Phi, psi and omega in degrees: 000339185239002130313306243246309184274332174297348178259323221259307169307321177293320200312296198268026139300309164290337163312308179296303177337327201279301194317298198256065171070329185351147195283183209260316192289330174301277295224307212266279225301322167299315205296309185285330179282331198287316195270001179262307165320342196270287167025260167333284175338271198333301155312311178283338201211013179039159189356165169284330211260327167014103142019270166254022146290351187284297206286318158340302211230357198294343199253312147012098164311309177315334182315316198276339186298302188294347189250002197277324202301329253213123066017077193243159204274184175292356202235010182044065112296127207298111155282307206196173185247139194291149172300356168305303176309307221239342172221159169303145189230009200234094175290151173309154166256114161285108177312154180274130172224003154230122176230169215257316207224157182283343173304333198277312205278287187326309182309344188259314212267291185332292210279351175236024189209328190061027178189163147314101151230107204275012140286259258280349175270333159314291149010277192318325184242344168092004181246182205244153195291327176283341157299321172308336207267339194261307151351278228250040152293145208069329204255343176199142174237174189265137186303111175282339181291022156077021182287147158300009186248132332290352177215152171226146186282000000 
């Protein structure tokens, strides 16, 4: 079992690495530690996907992440070790810092904001808010009981 959680940690060590830009030596350096400990596992304790690497770790939130690593044929025998060892498989996460049109701007302020927040959609877009507001007729209205829900003027 602390095979299983020391491979589980590095993976989303490397994951985060990716996530947050990390340089190709981080990023190569993770890579190498990961395919050596898997290794190490792998000899001793056969495949991640196991029987009883299963019934061991199966309860795990990580399990399924650690079985993700390991590519298996119909006859569930290791093919190949997952691209995750040998390449980036995680792009950096970028912010949206520009949009074109306010439909585009509501769609980024729902999914990062979880509300209308029509500064932040000005932001996005360089327009002024009664314009956005004129835009997005229909698509969005002022609360008549004067709540800041769903936008406040």
């Amino acid at each position: 079992m602390r095979g299983m959680i020391g491979l589980r940690d590095l993976t989303r060590e490397l994951i985060q690495a990716q996530l947050e830009g990390a340089s190709d030596a981080v990023v190569g350096d993770l890579q190498l530690k990961l395919k050596e400990r898997y290794e190490a596992f792998s000899s001793r304790f056969g495949l991640l996907s196991d029987r009883r690497n299963a019934q061991v770790f199966r309860e795990d939130d990580g399990y399924y992440l650690l079985t993700s690593l390991e590519i298996l044929d119909e006859e569930h025998k290791l093919q190949r070790l997952a691209d995750m060892f040998t390449k980036r498989t995680i792009a950096q996460n970028r912010p949206i810092d520009h949009v074109d049109s306010a439909a585009e701007a509501l769609a980024v302020s729902m999914a990062e904001r979880a509300a209308v927040d029509l500064n932040f959609m000005a932001d996005l877009t360089g327009k002024d808010r009664d314009v956005l507001i004129s835009e997005l007729n229909g698509l969005i209205y002022q609360d008549p009981a004067g709540n800041p829900a769903p936008y406040e003027k």
